[in-house]
Amino acid sequence: MSLPDLPFNPSHCLINGAWRAPVSGQTVALIDPSDGTELAQIARGQSADIDAAVRAAQSALDGEWGRKTAVERGRILTRIGQLVLENVDLLADLEARDVGKPLTQARADAVALSRYMEFYGGAADKIHGETIPYLDGYTVYTLREPHGVTGHIVPWNYPMQIIGRSVGAALTMGNAAVLKPAEEACLTALMFAEIARQAGLPNGALNVVPGLGAEAGAALSGHKDVQHISFTGSVATGALVQQAAGANVVPVTLELGGKSPQLVFEDANLEEALPFLVNAGIQNAGQTCSASSRILVQRSRYDEVVAAMSERYNALSVGPALEDHALGPLISTRQKDLVTSFLEQGSDLQIAAKGQIIETAPDAGVYVAPHLLLCPDPNHPLAQREIFGPVQVIIPFEDEAEALKIANSTEYGLVASIWTENGARQMRLAKALKSGQVFINNYGAGGGVELPFGGVGKSGHGREKGFEALYGFSTLKTVAAKHG
Ligand code: NAD
């Protein structure tokens, strides 16, 4: 399906405020996963383009952008947020086609992008250093300073939200940014950069170079003039990015996904829990780093939860993103092959329920029906490994100790939730769960741009979102003045 008119050329990079073709002139096809048609040709940026983008970012820091006060930066971010809101329909449309994300979910992401800009715009002048009592005759204080040029390597599953939380926080602290969106989905990254340009962000403060991971991504993560890298994606690629940045002794923030559990105890309010138990697993067809792919249920309510979740699963429809079903397609045939191979590995598990791919779904679309699987063994590969597709396993447990053991048994630790009315249990588990975020009687708290987010273990390190991200995107200088 053809794209709406765009205020930029999708096969160009944005470097130093100007749209231009990549140096090699090469492009890559962008595919609409809902029907397999080509949406556009995008730039296949390579090291020459990354190099130009890094130089543009550095000159922005040495020039107009670097001279902006915190208040001025905040005003620009707020203006970007307002312009994002004015373009919500277009952004949602682009994201739906590009990612295959159902329109309502794509729209929520566009609104979240504007919220990030508003939140960070408002925060820009509220971050400051401290004075430190020290020896007689000294005044000591700290200054929060930007790292400099920051690199942002973004995946295809939530381009707008991830750009909001990482580029938004970086610009707030006065860094300049080079953004490398995913080759599978990058239209909203380009549109966002155009919006930022129109909102008055000085040239070079944000540059966008689409391209392949092994080319543009690797060139950015190993660039010697980049002073911070923020990466969201797979564990394997995250490790490569950290290695490349490590060679330049550059800090990295890694957000690498998870196997996030929801723990349902026998005193849980099931009516409240149910929508979260299902939606947290099937949102964006399960291609969500914080997807809840493990549902742990106390044995006494296991059958009841299976029946109630199954009823919801049976009503789930899967179809083209613009038709706004509960689930759209997966991002690519590669991702479908991966999910299918997991389902084959889980062929020994009983299927409790499956959603339905609508009959009119195009044959060339990348559709997978959501699966709810009964999984008595918490060590089964489907209960341990991140699938990144619409597959949830339900695991029974006897008591709190066993629930905790199972919950903490994977190598990940991104999000967990506890469904119980028992306050003491809530507090005990909130402390003991190996997880970057814990939710009590909810899951995700609506996404909350204000809430620090990030993982432990193989889920990564560093925190994005909220004020915490602003500390990560800045460095602290201590000044000690001796004046007698
Ligand atoms: P990926 O980690 O390879 O890609 C993410 C980003 O990194 C993309 O922009 C890509 O171009 C870039 N990249 C790839 N190779 C690179 C390299 N050598 N150096 C620097 N950047 C590089 O993920 P993928 O291949 O798109 O998906 C594979 C799996 O990763 C998925 O099945 C899923 O399990 C996981 N994943 C996780 C998230 C998340 O939000 N945590 C997002 C996407 C994918």
PDB file of C-alpha atoms in Angstrom, residues 36-239:
ATOM      1  CA  GLY A  36       4.343  -7.868   1.981  1.00  0.00           C
ATOM      2  CA  THR A  37       4.371  -4.836  -0.336  1.00  0.00           C
ATOM      3  CA  GLU A  38       7.263  -2.406  -0.558  1.00  0.00           C
ATOM      4  CA  LEU A  39       6.580   0.785   1.386  1.00  0.00           C
ATOM      5  CA  ALA A  40       9.669   2.736   0.387  1.00  0.00           C
ATOM      6  CA  GLN A  41      13.369   2.529  -0.274  1.00  0.00           C
ATOM      7  CA  ILE A  42      15.377   3.768   2.705  1.00  0.00           C
ATOM      8  CA  ALA A  43      18.985   4.893   2.857  1.00  0.00           C
ATOM      9  CA  ARG A  44      21.605   2.214   3.364  1.00  0.00           C
ATOM     10  CA  GLY A  45      23.850   4.478   5.420  1.00  0.00           C
ATOM     11  CA  GLN A  46      27.411   3.354   5.982  1.00  0.00           C
ATOM     12  CA  SER A  47      30.477   4.520   7.844  1.00  0.00           C
ATOM     13  CA  ALA A  48      30.959   7.638   5.650  1.00  0.00           C
ATOM     14  CA  ASP A  49      27.425   8.793   6.528  1.00  0.00           C
ATOM     15  CA  ILE A  50      27.866   7.982  10.222  1.00  0.00           C
ATOM     16  CA  ASP A  51      31.115   9.898  10.160  1.00  0.00           C
ATOM     17  CA  ALA A  52      29.425  12.941   8.607  1.00  0.00           C
ATOM     18  CA  ALA A  53      26.620  12.699  11.170  1.00  0.00           C
ATOM     19  CA  VAL A  54      29.060  12.535  14.096  1.00  0.00           C
ATOM     20  CA  ARG A  55      30.941  15.554  12.737  1.00  0.00           C
ATOM     21  CA  ALA A  56      27.654  17.454  12.354  1.00  0.00           C
ATOM     22  CA  ALA A  57      26.724  16.565  15.929  1.00  0.00           C
ATOM     23  CA  GLN A  58      30.071  17.774  17.227  1.00  0.00           C
ATOM     24  CA  SER A  59      29.773  21.059  15.322  1.00  0.00           C
ATOM     25  CA  ALA A  60      26.278  21.558  16.785  1.00  0.00           C
ATOM     26  CA  LEU A  61      27.804  21.152  20.259  1.00  0.00           C
ATOM     27  CA  ASP A  62      30.548  23.619  19.381  1.00  0.00           C
ATOM     28  CA  GLY A  63      27.975  26.025  17.945  1.00  0.00           C
ATOM     29  CA  GLU A  64      24.344  27.055  18.357  1.00  0.00           C
ATOM     30  CA  TRP A  65      23.093  23.934  20.178  1.00  0.00           C
ATOM     31  CA  GLY A  66      25.976  23.917  22.639  1.00  0.00           C
ATOM     32  CA  ARG A  67      25.236  27.549  23.577  1.00  0.00           C
ATOM     33  CA  LYS A  68      21.582  26.966  24.418  1.00  0.00           C
ATOM     34  CA  THR A  69      20.629  27.323  28.055  1.00  0.00           C
ATOM     35  CA  ALA A  70      18.679  24.586  29.806  1.00  0.00           C
ATOM     36  CA  VAL A  71      15.522  26.716  29.593  1.00  0.00           C
ATOM     37  CA  GLU A  72      15.987  27.160  25.842  1.00  0.00           C
ATOM     38  CA  ARG A  73      16.556  23.447  25.314  1.00  0.00           C
ATOM     39  CA  GLY A  74      13.444  22.708  27.346  1.00  0.00           C
ATOM     40  CA  ARG A  75      11.364  25.080  25.215  1.00  0.00           C
ATOM     41  CA  ILE A  76      12.541  23.406  22.015  1.00  0.00           C
ATOM     42  CA  LEU A  77      11.730  19.944  23.348  1.00  0.00           C
ATOM     43  CA  THR A  78       8.302  21.099  24.461  1.00  0.00           C
ATOM     44  CA  ARG A  79       7.693  22.568  20.995  1.00  0.00           C
ATOM     45  CA  ILE A  80       8.737  19.265  19.408  1.00  0.00           C
ATOM     46  CA  GLY A  81       6.223  17.507  21.691  1.00  0.00           C
ATOM     47  CA  GLN A  82       3.446  19.857  20.553  1.00  0.00           C
ATOM     48  CA  LEU A  83       4.305  19.298  16.874  1.00  0.00           C
ATOM     49  CA  VAL A  84       4.358  15.538  17.453  1.00  0.00           C
ATOM     50  CA  LEU A  85       0.829  15.832  18.857  1.00  0.00           C
ATOM     51  CA  GLU A  86      -0.273  17.807  15.791  1.00  0.00           C
ATOM     52  CA  ASN A  87       1.101  14.992  13.627  1.00  0.00           C
ATOM     53  CA  VAL A  88      -0.234  12.073  15.659  1.00  0.00           C
ATOM     54  CA  ASP A  89      -2.441  10.729  12.858  1.00  0.00           C
ATOM     55  CA  LEU A  90       0.372  10.695  10.318  1.00  0.00           C
ATOM     56  CA  LEU A  91       2.864   9.194  12.784  1.00  0.00           C
ATOM     57  CA  ALA A  92       0.390   6.490  13.804  1.00  0.00           C
ATOM     58  CA  ASP A  93      -0.336   5.684  10.161  1.00  0.00           C
ATOM     59  CA  LEU A  94       3.379   5.389   9.333  1.00  0.00           C
ATOM     60  CA  GLU A  95       4.101   3.231  12.388  1.00  0.00           C
ATOM     61  CA  ALA A  96       1.140   0.957  11.675  1.00  0.00           C
ATOM     62  CA  ARG A  97       2.331   0.288   8.106  1.00  0.00           C
ATOM     63  CA  ASP A  98       6.010   0.089   8.942  1.00  0.00           C
ATOM     64  CA  VAL A  99       5.920  -2.045  12.112  1.00  0.00           C
ATOM     65  CA  GLY A 100       2.603  -3.788  11.420  1.00  0.00           C
ATOM     66  CA  LYS A 101       1.345  -2.370  14.701  1.00  0.00           C
ATOM     67  CA  PRO A 102      -2.466  -2.113  15.099  1.00  0.00           C
ATOM     68  CA  LEU A 103      -3.485   1.504  14.596  1.00  0.00           C
ATOM     69  CA  THR A 104      -4.696   2.100  18.172  1.00  0.00           C
ATOM     70  CA  GLN A 105      -1.357   0.859  19.567  1.00  0.00           C
ATOM     71  CA  ALA A 106       0.577   2.913  17.007  1.00  0.00           C
ATOM     72  CA  ARG A 107      -1.393   5.995  18.001  1.00  0.00           C
ATOM     73  CA  ALA A 108      -0.639   5.382  21.687  1.00  0.00           C
ATOM     74  CA  ASP A 109       3.071   5.264  20.805  1.00  0.00           C
ATOM     75  CA  ALA A 110       2.839   8.592  18.965  1.00  0.00           C
ATOM     76  CA  VAL A 111       1.121  10.176  21.973  1.00  0.00           C
ATOM     77  CA  ALA A 112       3.825   8.677  24.223  1.00  0.00           C
ATOM     78  CA  LEU A 113       6.491  10.252  22.009  1.00  0.00           C
ATOM     79  CA  SER A 114       4.924  13.661  22.556  1.00  0.00           C
ATOM     80  CA  ARG A 115       4.728  12.972  26.316  1.00  0.00           C
ATOM     81  CA  TYR A 116       8.451  12.196  26.407  1.00  0.00           C
ATOM     82  CA  MET A 117       9.183  15.528  24.774  1.00  0.00           C
ATOM     83  CA  GLU A 118       6.856  17.367  27.159  1.00  0.00           C
ATOM     84  CA  PHE A 119       8.247  15.577  30.215  1.00  0.00           C
ATOM     85  CA  TYR A 120      11.883  16.138  29.269  1.00  0.00           C
ATOM     86  CA  GLY A 121      11.162  19.652  28.013  1.00  0.00           C
ATOM     87  CA  GLY A 122       9.804  20.483  31.466  1.00  0.00           C
ATOM     88  CA  ALA A 123      12.692  18.720  33.220  1.00  0.00           C
ATOM     89  CA  ALA A 124      15.505  20.459  31.321  1.00  0.00           C
ATOM     90  CA  ASP A 125      15.969  23.274  33.866  1.00  0.00           C
ATOM     91  CA  LYS A 126      15.291  21.149  36.955  1.00  0.00           C
ATOM     92  CA  ILE A 127      18.443  19.058  36.943  1.00  0.00           C
ATOM     93  CA  HIS A 128      21.359  20.581  38.788  1.00  0.00           C
ATOM     94  CA  GLY A 129      24.477  19.850  40.770  1.00  0.00           C
ATOM     95  CA  GLU A 130      25.030  20.166  44.519  1.00  0.00           C
ATOM     96  CA  THR A 131      27.254  21.930  46.978  1.00  0.00           C
ATOM     97  CA  ILE A 132      29.256  19.645  49.243  1.00  0.00           C
ATOM     98  CA  PRO A 133      30.341  20.655  52.765  1.00  0.00           C
ATOM     99  CA  TYR A 134      34.113  20.128  52.902  1.00  0.00           C
ATOM    100  CA  LEU A 135      37.248  21.399  54.632  1.00  0.00           C
ATOM    101  CA  ASP A 136      37.389  24.862  56.126  1.00  0.00           C
ATOM    102  CA  GLY A 137      38.300  27.368  53.416  1.00  0.00           C
ATOM    103  CA  TYR A 138      36.851  25.348  50.517  1.00  0.00           C
ATOM    104  CA  THR A 139      33.694  25.619  48.456  1.00  0.00           C
ATOM    105  CA  VAL A 140      32.896  22.430  46.588  1.00  0.00           C
ATOM    106  CA  TYR A 141      30.157  21.956  44.064  1.00  0.00           C
ATOM    107  CA  THR A 142      29.188  19.618  41.240  1.00  0.00           C
ATOM    108  CA  LEU A 143      28.198  20.421  37.656  1.00  0.00           C
ATOM    109  CA  ARG A 144      26.050  18.161  35.478  1.00  0.00           C
ATOM    110  CA  GLU A 145      27.430  18.227  31.962  1.00  0.00           C
ATOM    111  CA  PRO A 146      26.480  16.494  28.709  1.00  0.00           C
ATOM    112  CA  HIS A 147      28.603  13.597  27.451  1.00  0.00           C
ATOM    113  CA  GLY A 148      28.852  15.172  23.991  1.00  0.00           C
ATOM    114  CA  VAL A 149      27.904  13.202  20.876  1.00  0.00           C
ATOM    115  CA  THR A 150      25.555  10.353  21.777  1.00  0.00           C
ATOM    116  CA  GLY A 151      24.699   7.376  19.565  1.00  0.00           C
ATOM    117  CA  HIS A 152      21.199   5.854  19.620  1.00  0.00           C
ATOM    118  CA  ILE A 153      20.667   2.428  18.078  1.00  0.00           C
ATOM    119  CA  VAL A 154      16.964   1.709  17.976  1.00  0.00           C
ATOM    120  CA  PRO A 155      15.053  -1.511  17.164  1.00  0.00           C
ATOM    121  CA  TRP A 156      11.922  -1.923  15.060  1.00  0.00           C
ATOM    122  CA  ASN A 157       9.368  -2.825  17.711  1.00  0.00           C
ATOM    123  CA  TYR A 158       8.690   0.563  19.387  1.00  0.00           C
ATOM    124  CA  PRO A 159      10.622   3.141  17.346  1.00  0.00           C
ATOM    125  CA  MET A 160       8.703   6.166  18.625  1.00  0.00           C
ATOM    126  CA  GLN A 161       8.741   5.265  22.298  1.00  0.00           C
ATOM    127  CA  ILE A 162      12.408   4.317  22.260  1.00  0.00           C
ATOM    128  CA  ILE A 163      13.414   7.473  20.388  1.00  0.00           C
ATOM    129  CA  GLY A 164      11.366   9.490  22.873  1.00  0.00           C
ATOM    130  CA  ARG A 165      13.046   8.039  25.911  1.00  0.00           C
ATOM    131  CA  SER A 166      16.609   8.017  24.620  1.00  0.00           C
ATOM    132  CA  VAL A 167      16.950  10.927  22.192  1.00  0.00           C
ATOM    133  CA  GLY A 168      14.603  13.037  24.347  1.00  0.00           C
ATOM    134  CA  ALA A 169      16.714  12.572  27.472  1.00  0.00           C
ATOM    135  CA  ALA A 170      19.999  13.035  25.617  1.00  0.00           C
ATOM    136  CA  LEU A 171      18.953  16.351  24.041  1.00  0.00           C
ATOM    137  CA  THR A 172      17.531  17.594  27.340  1.00  0.00           C
ATOM    138  CA  MET A 173      20.964  17.321  28.941  1.00  0.00           C
ATOM    139  CA  GLY A 174      22.580  19.211  26.055  1.00  0.00           C
ATOM    140  CA  ASN A 175      24.041  16.256  24.167  1.00  0.00           C
ATOM    141  CA  ALA A 176      23.850  16.008  20.395  1.00  0.00           C
ATOM    142  CA  ALA A 177      22.495  12.789  18.902  1.00  0.00           C
ATOM    143  CA  VAL A 178      23.123  10.443  15.999  1.00  0.00           C
ATOM    144  CA  LEU A 179      20.192   8.085  15.581  1.00  0.00           C
ATOM    145  CA  LYS A 180      20.424   4.754  13.731  1.00  0.00           C
ATOM    146  CA  PRO A 181      16.896   3.370  13.386  1.00  0.00           C
ATOM    147  CA  ALA A 182      16.240  -0.269  12.477  1.00  0.00           C
ATOM    148  CA  GLU A 183      16.331  -1.262   8.830  1.00  0.00           C
ATOM    149  CA  GLU A 184      12.946  -2.996   9.229  1.00  0.00           C
ATOM    150  CA  ALA A 185      11.088   0.126  10.446  1.00  0.00           C
ATOM    151  CA  CYS A 186      12.381   3.658  10.332  1.00  0.00           C
ATOM    152  CA  LEU A 187       9.719   5.971   8.895  1.00  0.00           C
ATOM    153  CA  THR A 188       8.665   7.495  12.217  1.00  0.00           C
ATOM    154  CA  ALA A 189      12.319   8.094  13.126  1.00  0.00           C
ATOM    155  CA  LEU A 190      12.661  10.128   9.928  1.00  0.00           C
ATOM    156  CA  MET A 191       9.369  11.926  10.491  1.00  0.00           C
ATOM    157  CA  PHE A 192      10.362  12.705  14.076  1.00  0.00           C
ATOM    158  CA  ALA A 193      13.644  14.221  12.886  1.00  0.00           C
ATOM    159  CA  GLU A 194      11.732  16.379  10.386  1.00  0.00           C
ATOM    160  CA  ILE A 195       9.349  17.493  13.147  1.00  0.00           C
ATOM    161  CA  ALA A 196      12.298  18.364  15.394  1.00  0.00           C
ATOM    162  CA  ARG A 197      13.835  20.367  12.548  1.00  0.00           C
ATOM    163  CA  GLN A 198      10.567  22.243  12.007  1.00  0.00           C
ATOM    164  CA  ALA A 199      10.298  22.898  15.760  1.00  0.00           C
ATOM    165  CA  GLY A 200      13.587  24.779  15.686  1.00  0.00           C
ATOM    166  CA  LEU A 201      16.110  22.199  16.881  1.00  0.00           C
ATOM    167  CA  PRO A 202      19.428  23.600  15.619  1.00  0.00           C
ATOM    168  CA  ASN A 203      21.125  21.838  12.719  1.00  0.00           C
ATOM    169  CA  GLY A 204      23.250  18.872  13.735  1.00  0.00           C
ATOM    170  CA  ALA A 205      21.731  18.467  17.214  1.00  0.00           C
ATOM    171  CA  LEU A 206      19.863  15.408  15.874  1.00  0.00           C
ATOM    172  CA  ASN A 207      21.072  13.443  12.853  1.00  0.00           C
ATOM    173  CA  VAL A 208      19.455  10.288  11.481  1.00  0.00           C
ATOM    174  CA  VAL A 209      21.289   7.655   9.453  1.00  0.00           C
ATOM    175  CA  PRO A 210      19.196   4.597   8.543  1.00  0.00           C
ATOM    176  CA  GLY A 211      21.073   1.490   7.448  1.00  0.00           C
ATOM    177  CA  LEU A 212      21.955  -2.083   8.256  1.00  0.00           C
ATOM    178  CA  GLY A 213      23.076  -3.025  11.744  1.00  0.00           C
ATOM    179  CA  ALA A 214      26.383  -4.539  10.671  1.00  0.00           C
ATOM    180  CA  GLU A 215      27.207  -1.394   8.663  1.00  0.00           C
ATOM    181  CA  ALA A 216      25.694   1.834  10.025  1.00  0.00           C
ATOM    182  CA  GLY A 217      25.055   0.357  13.499  1.00  0.00           C
ATOM    183  CA  ALA A 218      28.565  -1.028  13.877  1.00  0.00           C
ATOM    184  CA  ALA A 219      30.087   2.198  12.520  1.00  0.00           C
ATOM    185  CA  LEU A 220      28.184   4.224  15.128  1.00  0.00           C
ATOM    186  CA  SER A 221      28.895   1.987  18.121  1.00  0.00           C
ATOM    187  CA  GLY A 222      32.619   1.896  17.346  1.00  0.00           C
ATOM    188  CA  HIS A 223      33.028   5.547  16.358  1.00  0.00           C
ATOM    189  CA  LYS A 224      35.871   7.120  18.302  1.00  0.00           C
ATOM    190  CA  ASP A 225      34.153  10.520  18.582  1.00  0.00           C
ATOM    191  CA  VAL A 226      30.922   9.189  20.104  1.00  0.00           C
ATOM    192  CA  GLN A 227      30.840   9.596  23.870  1.00  0.00           C
ATOM    193  CA  HIS A 228      27.778   7.558  24.872  1.00  0.00           C
ATOM    194  CA  ILE A 229      25.809   4.757  23.235  1.00  0.00           C
ATOM    195  CA  SER A 230      22.261   3.840  23.984  1.00  0.00           C
ATOM    196  CA  PHE A 231      21.118   0.506  22.522  1.00  0.00           C
ATOM    197  CA  THR A 232      17.848  -1.401  22.617  1.00  0.00           C
ATOM    198  CA  GLY A 233      17.618  -4.789  20.948  1.00  0.00           C
ATOM    199  CA  SER A 234      18.891  -8.340  21.228  1.00  0.00           C
ATOM    200  CA  VAL A 235      21.374  -9.654  23.790  1.00  0.00           C
ATOM    201  CA  ALA A 236      23.799 -10.798  21.076  1.00  0.00           C
ATOM    202  CA  THR A 237      23.889  -7.408  19.342  1.00  0.00           C
ATOM    203  CA  GLY A 238      23.968  -5.573  22.679  1.00  0.00           C
ATOM    204  CA  ALA A 239      27.116  -7.483  23.609  1.00  0.00           C
TER     205      ALA A 239
END
